[in-house]
PDB file of C-alpha atoms and ligand atoms in Angstrom:
ATOM      1  CA  MET A   1       0.011  -0.082   0.071  1.00  0.00           C
ATOM      2  CA  PRO A   2       1.485   3.392  -1.001  1.00  0.00           C
ATOM      3  CA  GLU A   3       2.454   5.840   1.597  1.00  0.00           C
ATOM      4  CA  ARG A   4       1.120   9.375   1.581  1.00  0.00           C
ATOM      5  CA  ILE A   5       3.928  12.051   2.099  1.00  0.00           C
ATOM      6  CA  ARG A   6       2.966  15.657   2.776  1.00  0.00           C
ATOM      7  CA  ILE A   7       4.833  17.965   0.356  1.00  0.00           C
ATOM      8  CA  GLY A   8       3.334  21.325   1.405  1.00  0.00           C
ATOM      9  CA  SER A   9       0.097  23.445   0.862  1.00  0.00           C
ATOM     10  CA  VAL A  10      -1.576  24.104  -2.491  1.00  0.00           C
ATOM     11  CA  ASP A  11      -0.261  27.757  -2.116  1.00  0.00           C
ATOM     12  CA  ASP A  12       3.297  26.769  -1.975  1.00  0.00           C
ATOM     13  CA  PHE A  13       3.146  25.543  -5.671  1.00  0.00           C
ATOM     14  CA  ALA A  14       2.590  28.742  -7.822  1.00  0.00           C
ATOM     15  CA  ASP A  15       0.797  28.255 -11.087  1.00  0.00           C
ATOM     16  CA  GLU A  16       3.010  27.399 -14.141  1.00  0.00           C
ATOM     17  CA  GLN A  17       6.284  26.903 -12.151  1.00  0.00           C
ATOM     18  CA  LEU A  18       8.251  24.059 -11.537  1.00  0.00           C
ATOM     19  CA  HIS A  19       9.191  23.396  -7.883  1.00  0.00           C
ATOM     20  CA  THR A  20      11.607  20.914  -6.290  1.00  0.00           C
ATOM     21  CA  VAL A  21      10.822  19.060  -3.195  1.00  0.00           C
ATOM     22  CA  GLU A  22      12.647  16.081  -1.182  1.00  0.00           C
ATOM     23  CA  VAL A  23      10.546  13.092  -0.497  1.00  0.00           C
ATOM     24  CA  LYS A  24      12.302  10.506   1.660  1.00  0.00           C
ATOM     25  CA  GLY A  25      15.667  11.540   0.186  1.00  0.00           C
ATOM     26  CA  THR A  26      14.605  11.603  -3.397  1.00  0.00           C
ATOM     27  CA  SER A  27      14.410  14.907  -5.420  1.00  0.00           C
ATOM     28  CA  VAL A  28      10.802  15.384  -6.882  1.00  0.00           C
ATOM     29  CA  VAL A  29       9.612  18.114  -9.296  1.00  0.00           C
ATOM     30  CA  VAL A  30       6.270  19.571  -8.739  1.00  0.00           C
ATOM     31  CA  GLY A  31       4.261  21.429 -11.202  1.00  0.00           C
ATOM     32  CA  ARG A  32       0.882  23.061 -10.854  1.00  0.00           C
ATOM     33  CA  ALA A  33      -1.008  24.026 -14.297  1.00  0.00           C
ATOM     34  CA  GLY A  34      -4.584  24.992 -14.361  1.00  0.00           C
ATOM     35  CA  GLY A  35      -5.239  23.841 -10.887  1.00  0.00           C
ATOM     36  CA  GLU A  36      -3.804  20.535 -11.292  1.00  0.00           C
ATOM     37  CA  VAL A  37      -0.786  19.418  -9.340  1.00  0.00           C
ATOM     38  CA  CYS A  38       1.605  16.855 -10.665  1.00  0.00           C
ATOM     39  CA  ALA A  39       4.851  15.427  -9.564  1.00  0.00           C
ATOM     40  CA  ALA A  40       7.703  13.160 -10.950  1.00  0.00           C
ATOM     41  CA  LYS A  41      11.169  12.089  -9.926  1.00  0.00           C
ATOM     42  CA  ASN A  42      13.658  14.952 -10.649  1.00  0.00           C
ATOM     43  CA  ARG A  43      15.554  12.635 -13.104  1.00  0.00           C
ATOM     44  CA  CYS A  44      15.360  12.711 -16.821  1.00  0.00           C
ATOM     45  CA  PRO A  45      14.949   9.228 -18.337  1.00  0.00           C
ATOM     46  CA  HIS A  46      17.485  10.064 -21.057  1.00  0.00           C
ATOM     47  CA  LEU A  47      20.820  10.193 -18.850  1.00  0.00           C
ATOM     48  CA  GLY A  48      19.330  10.480 -15.438  1.00  0.00           C
ATOM     49  CA  LEU A  49      20.116  14.204 -15.217  1.00  0.00           C
ATOM     50  CA  PRO A  50      18.016  16.722 -13.279  1.00  0.00           C
ATOM     51  CA  LEU A  51      15.109  18.355 -14.613  1.00  0.00           C
ATOM     52  CA  ASN A  52      15.260  21.431 -12.422  1.00  0.00           C
ATOM     53  CA  LYS A  53      18.676  22.509 -13.311  1.00  0.00           C
ATOM     54  CA  GLY A  54      20.935  22.601 -16.483  1.00  0.00           C
ATOM     55  CA  PRO A  55      22.251  24.601 -19.309  1.00  0.00           C
ATOM     56  CA  GLY A  56      18.833  25.223 -20.817  1.00  0.00           C
ATOM     57  CA  GLY A  57      17.381  26.417 -17.496  1.00  0.00           C
ATOM     58  CA  VAL A  58      13.965  25.472 -16.000  1.00  0.00           C
ATOM     59  CA  GLN A  59      11.336  24.988 -18.532  1.00  0.00           C
ATOM     60  CA  TYR A  60       7.691  24.255 -17.501  1.00  0.00           C
ATOM     61  CA  ASP A  61       4.772  25.358 -19.592  1.00  0.00           C
ATOM     62  CA  GLY A  62       1.139  24.200 -19.885  1.00  0.00           C
ATOM     63  CA  GLY A  63       1.841  21.191 -17.735  1.00  0.00           C
ATOM     64  CA  GLN A  64       4.887  20.076 -19.815  1.00  0.00           C
ATOM     65  CA  VAL A  65       8.382  19.858 -18.785  1.00  0.00           C
ATOM     66  CA  THR A  66      11.506  20.169 -20.917  1.00  0.00           C
ATOM     67  CA  CYS A  67      14.683  18.731 -19.784  1.00  0.00           C
ATOM     68  CA  PRO A  68      17.258  21.448 -19.645  1.00  0.00           C
ATOM     69  CA  TRP A  69      20.005  19.187 -21.082  1.00  0.00           C
ATOM     70  CA  HIS A  70      18.871  17.848 -24.502  1.00  0.00           C
ATOM     71  CA  ASN A  71      15.314  19.272 -24.439  1.00  0.00           C
ATOM     72  CA  SER A  72      13.229  16.072 -24.129  1.00  0.00           C
ATOM     73  CA  ARG A  73       9.715  17.187 -23.415  1.00  0.00           C
ATOM     74  CA  PHE A  74       7.267  15.267 -21.208  1.00  0.00           C
ATOM     75  CA  ASP A  75       3.705  15.642 -19.897  1.00  0.00           C
ATOM     76  CA  LEU A  76       4.179  15.956 -16.273  1.00  0.00           C
ATOM     77  CA  ALA A  77       0.813  14.509 -15.344  1.00  0.00           C
ATOM     78  CA  THR A  78       1.330  11.173 -17.155  1.00  0.00           C
ATOM     79  CA  GLY A  79       5.024  11.192 -17.720  1.00  0.00           C
ATOM     80  CA  GLU A  80       4.562  10.572 -21.311  1.00  0.00           C
ATOM     81  CA  ASN A  81       7.469  11.592 -23.695  1.00  0.00           C
ATOM     82  CA  LEU A  82       6.313  14.086 -26.159  1.00  0.00           C
ATOM     83  CA  ASP A  83       9.663  14.876 -27.875  1.00  0.00           C
ATOM     84  CA  TRP A  84      13.037  13.128 -27.484  1.00  0.00           C
ATOM     85  CA  THR A  85      16.340  14.697 -27.570  1.00  0.00           C
ATOM     86  CA  PRO A  86      15.567  17.463 -30.142  1.00  0.00           C
ATOM     87  CA  GLY A  87      18.508  19.720 -28.992  1.00  0.00           C
ATOM     88  CA  PHE A  88      20.761  20.781 -26.468  1.00  0.00           C
ATOM     89  CA  ALA A  89      20.533  23.491 -23.664  1.00  0.00           C
ATOM     90  CA  GLY A  90      17.317  24.886 -25.119  1.00  0.00           C
ATOM     91  CA  MET A  91      18.586  25.106 -28.716  1.00  0.00           C
ATOM     92  CA  LYS A  92      17.111  23.065 -31.527  1.00  0.00           C
ATOM     93  CA  VAL A  93      19.432  21.045 -33.683  1.00  0.00           C
ATOM     94  CA  PRO A  94      18.747  19.406 -37.064  1.00  0.00           C
ATOM     95  CA  ARG A  95      16.363  16.446 -36.769  1.00  0.00           C
ATOM     96  CA  TRP A  96      19.027  14.038 -37.931  1.00  0.00           C
ATOM     97  CA  SER A  97      21.514  14.998 -35.109  1.00  0.00           C
ATOM     98  CA  SER A  98      19.048  14.378 -32.397  1.00  0.00           C
ATOM     99  CA  LYS A  99      19.596  10.523 -33.006  1.00  0.00           C
ATOM    100  CA  LEU A 100      23.263  11.283 -31.974  1.00  0.00           C
ATOM    101  CA  ILE A 101      22.076  13.250 -29.079  1.00  0.00           C
ATOM    102  CA  ALA A 102      19.958  10.393 -27.907  1.00  0.00           C
ATOM    103  CA  MET A 103      23.127   8.105 -27.631  1.00  0.00           C
ATOM    104  CA  GLY A 104      21.204   4.973 -28.524  1.00  0.00           C
ATOM    105  CA  LYS A 105      18.771   5.471 -25.692  1.00  0.00           C
ATOM    106  CA  LYS A 106      15.071   4.938 -26.661  1.00  0.00           C
ATOM    107  CA  PRO A 107      12.304   7.384 -25.686  1.00  0.00           C
ATOM    108  CA  ALA A 108      11.023   6.738 -22.148  1.00  0.00           C
ATOM    109  CA  PRO A 109       8.447   8.300 -19.773  1.00  0.00           C
ATOM    110  CA  LEU A 110       9.131  10.288 -16.526  1.00  0.00           C
ATOM    111  CA  ASP A 111       8.847   8.194 -13.278  1.00  0.00           C
ATOM    112  CA  THR A 112       5.594  10.015 -11.983  1.00  0.00           C
ATOM    113  CA  TYR A 113       3.910  10.055  -8.514  1.00  0.00           C
ATOM    114  CA  ARG A 114       0.315  10.082  -7.567  1.00  0.00           C
ATOM    115  CA  VAL A 115      -0.666  13.534  -6.194  1.00  0.00           C
ATOM    116  CA  VAL A 116      -3.489  13.774  -3.724  1.00  0.00           C
ATOM    117  CA  ILE A 117      -4.877  17.064  -2.517  1.00  0.00           C
ATOM    118  CA  ASP A 118      -6.886  16.946   0.773  1.00  0.00           C
ATOM    119  CA  GLY A 119      -8.147  20.413   1.899  1.00  0.00           C
ATOM    120  CA  ASP A 120      -5.116  22.784   1.565  1.00  0.00           C
ATOM    121  CA  ASP A 121      -2.483  19.834   1.808  1.00  0.00           C
ATOM    122  CA  VAL A 122      -0.616  18.249  -1.034  1.00  0.00           C
ATOM    123  CA  TYR A 123       0.505  14.668  -0.834  1.00  0.00           C
ATOM    124  CA  VAL A 124       2.602  12.460  -3.179  1.00  0.00           C
ATOM    125  CA  GLU A 125       2.094   8.626  -2.836  1.00  0.00           C
ATOM    126  CA  VAL A 126       5.332   6.582  -2.853  1.00  0.00           C
TER     127      VAL A 126
HETATM  128  S1  FES B   1      19.343  14.301 -19.946  1.00  0.00           S
HETATM  129 FE1  FES B   1      17.285  14.988 -20.421  1.00  0.00          FE
HETATM  130  S2  FES B   1      17.091  14.876 -22.648  1.00  0.00           S
HETATM  131 FE2  FES B   1      19.117  14.168 -22.060  1.00  0.00          FE
END
């Protein structure tokens, strides 16, 4: 049975911003878009690099997070990969070179957490 861990109040997570919290020693990114709060492990499935810091800066828009390293884009609610290694540090590269950037890694989803809002409290289930 999953354990619920409180990560803050709804007001702690400003709309359209990516936040980072620690959950049992694991870094977790939390985004709120249109009233929905979503969370995933702060680890890009491409090379395992953090989503909250890198040369491309934090990119979170409309519930989608873009990795600051090679621009892979994900739906934070479902973890689904929407674009895989299309560039570097926020810059686009020709499509043929995105395969080189992928370094043989196949598209993979984010490792998401179920988020529960109870009153004003926000929890993730781990
Ligand atoms: S580490 Fe995220 S796209 Fe490469």
